[in-house]
Short mmCIF file of C-alpha atoms in Angstrom, two decimals:
data_model
loop_
_atom_site.label_atom_id
_atom_site.label_comp_id
_atom_site.label_asym_id
_atom_site.label_seq_id
_atom_site.Cartn_x
_atom_site.Cartn_y
_atom_site.Cartn_z
CA MET A 1 95.57 131.94 129.25
CA LEU A 2 92.07 131.35 130.78
CA LEU A 3 90.38 132.86 127.89
CA LEU A 4 92.32 130.89 125.43
CA THR A 5 91.48 127.70 127.29
CA ALA A 6 87.84 128.47 127.32
CA ALA A 7 87.58 129.36 123.59
CA LEU A 8 89.32 126.12 122.96
CA SER A 9 86.63 124.40 125.44
CA LEU A 10 83.72 125.82 123.86
CA PHE A 11 85.05 124.71 120.36
CA LEU A 12 85.55 121.39 121.52
CA GLY A 13 82.23 121.37 123.11
CA ILE A 14 80.28 122.65 120.12
CA ALA A 15 82.29 120.12 117.83
CA LEU A 16 81.09 117.21 119.78
CA ALA A 17 77.61 118.73 119.95
CA VAL A 18 77.11 118.85 116.41
CA VAL A 19 78.48 115.36 116.24
CA LEU A 20 75.74 114.21 118.24
CA VAL A 21 73.08 115.74 117.16
CA CYS A 22 73.67 114.52 113.56
CA VAL A 23 73.92 110.96 114.92
CA VAL A 24 70.48 111.24 116.92
CA ILE A 25 68.72 112.76 113.81
CA ASN A 26 70.04 109.79 111.52
CA LEU A 27 69.00 107.52 114.21
CA VAL A 28 65.67 109.05 113.91
CA VAL A 29 65.50 108.96 110.27
CA ARG A 30 66.24 105.58 109.71
CA GLY A 31 63.96 104.57 112.75
CA ALA A 32 66.92 102.54 114.77
CA ARG A 33 67.54 102.74 118.26
CA PRO A 34 70.56 104.26 119.85
CA GLN A 35 73.25 101.33 120.87
CA TRP A 36 76.09 102.89 123.19
CA THR A 37 78.16 100.16 122.55
CA LEU A 38 82.13 100.69 122.73
CA ALA A 39 82.17 100.64 119.14
CA ALA A 40 79.46 103.17 118.59
CA VAL A 41 81.23 105.67 120.96
CA GLY A 42 84.43 104.97 119.22
CA ARG A 43 82.82 106.01 115.96
CA ILE A 44 81.15 109.33 117.60
CA TYR A 45 85.07 109.99 119.39
CA ARG A 46 86.69 109.54 115.85
CA GLU A 47 84.08 111.55 114.07
CA TRP A 48 84.60 114.30 116.58
CA ALA A 49 88.25 114.30 116.41
CA ALA A 50 88.05 114.15 112.50
CA SER A 51 86.08 117.30 112.66
CA VAL A 52 88.40 119.14 115.19
CA LEU A 53 91.46 118.18 113.08
CA MET A 54 90.04 119.31 110.06
CA MET A 55 89.30 122.88 111.06
CA PRO A 56 92.71 124.13 111.37
CA VAL A 57 93.53 122.48 108.14
CA LEU A 58 90.67 124.19 106.32
CA LEU A 59 91.93 127.50 107.17
CA THR A 60 94.92 126.81 104.85
CA GLY A 61 92.92 125.89 101.80
CA VAL A 62 90.45 128.95 101.62
CA LEU A 63 92.24 130.75 98.83
CA LYS A 64 91.96 130.31 95.23
CA SER A 65 93.35 126.73 94.01
CA PRO A 66 96.90 126.92 92.49
CA GLY A 67 97.02 125.09 89.21
CA PRO A 68 98.00 121.67 88.53
CA ARG A 69 101.19 120.71 89.07
CA PRO A 70 102.85 117.33 88.38
CA SER A 71 104.73 115.18 90.64
CA SER A 72 108.10 113.44 89.41
CA CYS A 73 106.29 109.75 89.89
CA GLU A 74 105.22 107.43 87.45
CA GLY A 75 102.03 105.63 87.42
CA PRO A 76 101.11 102.44 89.21
CA GLY A 77 101.87 99.89 86.60
CA THR A 78 100.05 101.44 83.66
CA PRO A 79 99.83 105.42 83.45
CA CYS A 80 96.67 106.34 84.84
CA PRO A 81 94.81 109.63 84.15
CA PRO A 82 95.08 112.71 85.99
CA VAL A 83 92.88 112.88 89.41
CA LEU A 84 90.77 116.13 90.34
CA LEU A 85 89.52 115.77 93.89
CA VAL A 86 86.16 117.69 94.53
CA HIS A 87 85.40 118.49 98.26
CA GLY A 88 82.13 118.39 99.86
CA TYR A 89 79.51 120.77 101.58
CA ASP A 90 81.34 123.39 103.64
CA MET A 91 84.88 121.92 103.06
CA ASN A 92 87.74 123.11 100.69
CA ARG A 93 90.45 121.54 98.87
CA ARG A 94 92.68 121.60 101.85
CA CYS A 95 90.50 118.71 103.08
CA TRP A 96 92.33 116.22 100.45
CA ALA A 97 95.64 116.84 101.81
CA LEU A 98 96.35 113.43 103.05
CA LEU A 99 94.81 111.71 100.11
CA ALA A 100 96.41 113.85 97.42
CA THR A 101 99.97 113.23 99.13
CA TRP A 102 98.98 109.58 99.51
CA LEU A 103 98.16 109.24 95.75
CA ARG A 104 101.46 111.19 94.60
CA ARG A 105 103.48 109.13 96.50
CA ARG A 106 102.12 105.97 94.95
CA GLY A 107 102.84 107.13 91.27
CA TRP A 108 99.78 109.37 90.25
CA ARG A 109 101.55 112.18 88.65
CA TRP A 110 98.59 114.63 88.41
CA VAL A 111 96.59 115.27 91.17
CA TRP A 112 94.74 118.29 91.51
CA ALA A 113 92.39 119.51 94.41
CA VAL A 114 90.16 122.48 93.76
CA ASN A 115 87.63 124.80 95.58
CA HIS A 116 84.07 125.23 94.41
CA GLN A 117 83.56 128.31 92.75
CA PRO A 118 81.75 130.60 93.79
CA ALA A 119 81.61 129.93 97.28
CA ARG A 120 77.59 130.12 97.88
CA ALA A 121 76.02 128.96 94.87
CA GLU A 122 73.39 126.54 93.53
CA LEU A 123 74.81 122.95 92.47
CA PRO A 124 74.38 123.57 88.90
CA GLN A 125 76.21 126.66 88.89
CA LEU A 126 79.06 124.64 90.78
CA ALA A 127 78.78 121.90 88.35
CA ALA A 128 79.49 124.57 85.53
CA GLN A 129 82.63 125.89 87.02
CA LEU A 130 83.86 122.22 87.80
CA GLY A 131 84.04 121.65 83.92
CA VAL A 132 85.98 124.95 83.79
CA ARG A 133 88.28 122.91 86.15
CA ILE A 134 88.24 119.84 84.29
CA GLN A 135 88.73 121.51 81.11
CA ALA A 136 91.88 123.39 82.68
CA LEU A 137 93.43 120.01 83.82
CA LYS A 138 93.02 118.35 80.43
CA ALA A 139 94.59 121.24 78.60
CA VAL A 140 97.67 121.45 81.27
CA THR A 141 97.91 117.35 80.89
CA GLY A 142 97.06 116.49 77.22
CA ALA A 143 94.69 114.04 78.59
CA ASP A 144 91.54 113.07 76.66
CA GLN A 145 89.86 112.01 80.00
CA ILE A 146 90.24 112.47 83.86
CA ASP A 147 89.29 110.63 86.92
CA VAL A 148 87.32 112.57 89.51
CA VAL A 149 87.27 111.97 93.30
CA ALA A 150 84.66 113.49 95.11
CA HIS A 151 83.48 113.37 98.50
CA SER A 152 79.68 113.90 99.80
CA MET A 153 78.28 116.67 97.85
CA GLY A 154 81.20 116.85 95.58
CA GLY A 155 79.86 113.58 93.82
CA VAL A 156 76.56 115.19 93.27
CA VAL A 157 78.22 118.15 91.59
CA ALA A 158 80.37 115.86 89.53
CA ALA A 159 77.41 113.74 88.58
CA TRP A 160 75.53 116.73 87.41
CA TYR A 161 77.97 117.65 85.24
CA ALA A 162 78.72 114.52 83.74
CA ALA A 163 74.72 114.24 83.36
CA LYS A 164 73.53 117.67 82.15
CA LEU A 165 76.55 119.80 80.95
CA ASP A 166 78.09 116.95 78.25
CA GLY A 167 80.48 116.33 81.09
CA ALA A 168 80.54 112.32 80.49
CA GLN A 169 83.10 112.39 77.45
CA HIS A 170 85.53 114.14 79.90
CA ILE A 171 85.37 111.92 82.90
CA ARG A 172 86.80 108.25 82.71
CA ARG A 173 85.28 107.16 86.23
CA LEU A 174 84.40 109.08 89.19
CA VAL A 175 84.78 107.49 92.90
CA THR A 176 82.69 109.02 95.23
CA ILE A 177 83.16 109.00 98.81
CA GLY A 178 80.02 108.99 101.12
CA THR A 179 77.96 110.94 98.50
CA PRO A 180 74.41 111.20 98.62
CA TRP A 181 73.46 110.21 95.23
CA GLN A 182 69.64 109.89 96.72
CA GLY A 183 69.76 112.99 98.70
CA THR A 184 69.97 113.30 102.48
CA ARG A 185 67.47 114.76 104.75
CA MET A 186 70.10 116.02 106.99
CA ALA A 187 70.59 118.68 103.95
CA VAL A 188 67.47 120.74 105.63
CA LEU A 189 69.85 121.64 108.51
CA GLY A 190 72.22 123.22 105.74
CA MET A 191 71.93 127.34 105.57
CA ARG A 192 74.29 127.66 102.31
CA PRO A 193 72.53 127.79 98.91
CA GLU A 194 74.17 124.26 98.12
CA ALA A 195 72.28 122.36 100.59
CA ARG A 196 69.01 122.56 98.84
CA GLY A 197 70.18 120.69 95.92
CA LEU A 198 71.08 117.74 98.45
CA GLN A 199 67.47 117.46 99.99
CA PRO A 200 65.87 114.02 98.51
CA ASP A 201 63.09 115.58 96.64
CA SER A 202 65.24 118.32 94.86
CA PRO A 203 65.68 118.49 91.09
CA VAL A 204 69.18 117.87 91.06
CA ILE A 205 69.32 114.71 92.80
CA ALA A 206 66.33 113.45 90.16
CA GLU A 207 68.49 113.77 87.46
CA ILE A 208 71.85 112.59 88.54
CA CYS A 209 70.68 108.51 88.35
CA PRO A 210 71.32 106.42 86.39
CA PRO A 211 74.98 107.89 86.46
CA ALA A 212 76.33 109.01 83.04
CA VAL A 213 79.84 107.75 83.56
CA PRO A 214 81.21 104.82 85.42
CA VAL A 215 80.95 104.96 89.21
CA ALA A 216 81.95 103.52 92.28
CA SER A 217 80.66 104.72 95.44
CA ILE A 218 82.58 104.30 98.70
CA TRP A 219 79.93 104.27 101.75
CA SER A 220 79.67 103.55 105.50
CA PRO A 221 76.44 102.46 106.93
CA GLU A 222 77.55 104.58 109.86
CA ASP A 223 77.65 107.72 107.83
CA GLN A 224 75.89 110.23 110.41
CA ILE A 225 75.44 112.91 107.80
CA ILE A 226 74.01 110.89 104.78
CA ALA A 227 70.33 110.11 106.04
CA PRO A 228 69.57 107.51 105.52
CA SER A 229 73.17 106.10 104.84
CA ASP A 230 72.14 103.94 102.12
CA SER A 231 71.33 106.94 100.09
CA SER A 232 75.22 106.62 98.80
CA ALA A 233 74.45 102.58 97.84
CA ILE A 234 72.84 102.99 94.74
CA ALA A 235 72.28 100.08 92.09
CA GLU A 236 74.09 101.69 89.21
CA ALA A 237 77.33 102.06 90.92
CA GLN A 238 80.00 99.51 92.13
CA LEU A 239 79.29 99.75 95.74
CA VAL A 240 82.67 99.49 98.30
CA GLU A 241 81.04 99.45 101.78
CA LEU A 242 83.36 100.79 104.77
CA ASP A 243 82.32 99.39 108.17
CA HIS A 244 82.55 101.99 111.23
CA GLY A 245 83.13 105.10 108.97
CA GLY A 246 82.24 108.52 109.74
CA HIS A 247 81.65 111.29 106.84
CA LEU A 248 84.60 113.54 107.65
CA GLU A 249 86.56 110.46 109.44
CA MET A 250 86.36 108.68 105.58
CA LEU A 251 88.91 111.50 104.29
CA LEU A 252 91.64 110.77 106.86
CA ASP A 253 91.12 106.85 106.83
CA PRO A 254 93.90 104.97 105.18
CA ARG A 255 91.16 102.12 104.28
CA VAL A 256 89.56 104.75 102.20
CA TRP A 257 92.83 105.79 100.61
CA ARG A 258 93.75 102.45 99.36
CA ARG A 259 90.17 101.88 97.89
CA VAL A 260 90.35 104.66 96.17
CA GLY A 261 94.16 103.71 94.96
CA ALA A 262 92.39 100.46 93.80
CA LEU A 263 89.31 101.84 92.13
CA LEU A 264 91.60 104.24 90.00
CA ALA A 265 94.26 101.95 89.19
CA ALA A 266 92.00 99.17 88.11
CA PRO A 267 92.42 98.33 84.36
CA ASP A 268 88.25 97.89 84.13
CA ASP A 269 85.72 100.62 84.83
CA PRO A 270 83.62 100.18 87.97
CA ARG A 271 80.48 98.14 87.37
CA PRO A 272 77.61 97.15 89.65
CA GLY A 273 78.25 93.81 91.67
CA ALA A 274 82.20 94.01 90.51
CA ALA A 275 84.51 93.28 93.51
CA LEU A 276 86.96 95.82 94.84
CA PRO A 277 90.19 95.39 93.10
CA PRO A 278 93.32 94.51 94.93
CA TRP A 279 95.93 97.12 96.14
CA PRO A 280 98.68 96.95 95.40
CA PRO A 281 97.48 96.34 91.58
CA GLN A 282 98.46 92.83 90.73
CA GLU A 283 101.58 92.62 88.28
CA SER A 284 100.73 91.58 84.94
CA PRO A 285 102.45 87.66 84.25
#
């Protein structure tokens, strides 16, 4: 029992240290002074809690993604295209468990979360494999196009697929959450090959803007992994700003889920300067 307690304490301490280091680096990049207000401490605590909660969940998602399966619900008002959920750096499909459940219970018939394949690869290679998954989802559902919801690095992978691999014809709209559209300086700390493509001066980042498909970007000025955080706020996307949102916390935040639902169910494609559509969708007169 003593050994177990020590191991748990070490894990919690390491998780907190990682969050604090990321917060400090982001402040340095932005040239901002730390403000240890109650709100700032609360953001650090929530991000730490999100990272701790995510770890055991991710252990259940390391195996190969099962194929897409339909839910028994109808779409929200009008039928919506299938949704593919694309995870970020060092995550896997299980990070989407709560959002996927939320969407299914509100009428999305096809919601499929997948793992990147192979596990360690450059972003263009991951984009090619993402295209295989998109084709598989289209084949099973019979849809002409699908919607993609992506977190962090997953948005860069989807954008590269749309721009460079003729993927724009297969994606109706792309909703990104905390995606470094202009790169993140935090990527220099990454130990995996994917991280190189997320640096601000990488060839991948240079090729994804302007996006080849309609994009809505959900972003937070307090995102400690995206450095600077406004890298997610590109002029070519419909921007949805989220106050007091941490990078991993946004995956577990009902405010984000409602925004994703509103953006997917909207009758019009995302466009720069557009307001967030209402949720739930308004009834037609």
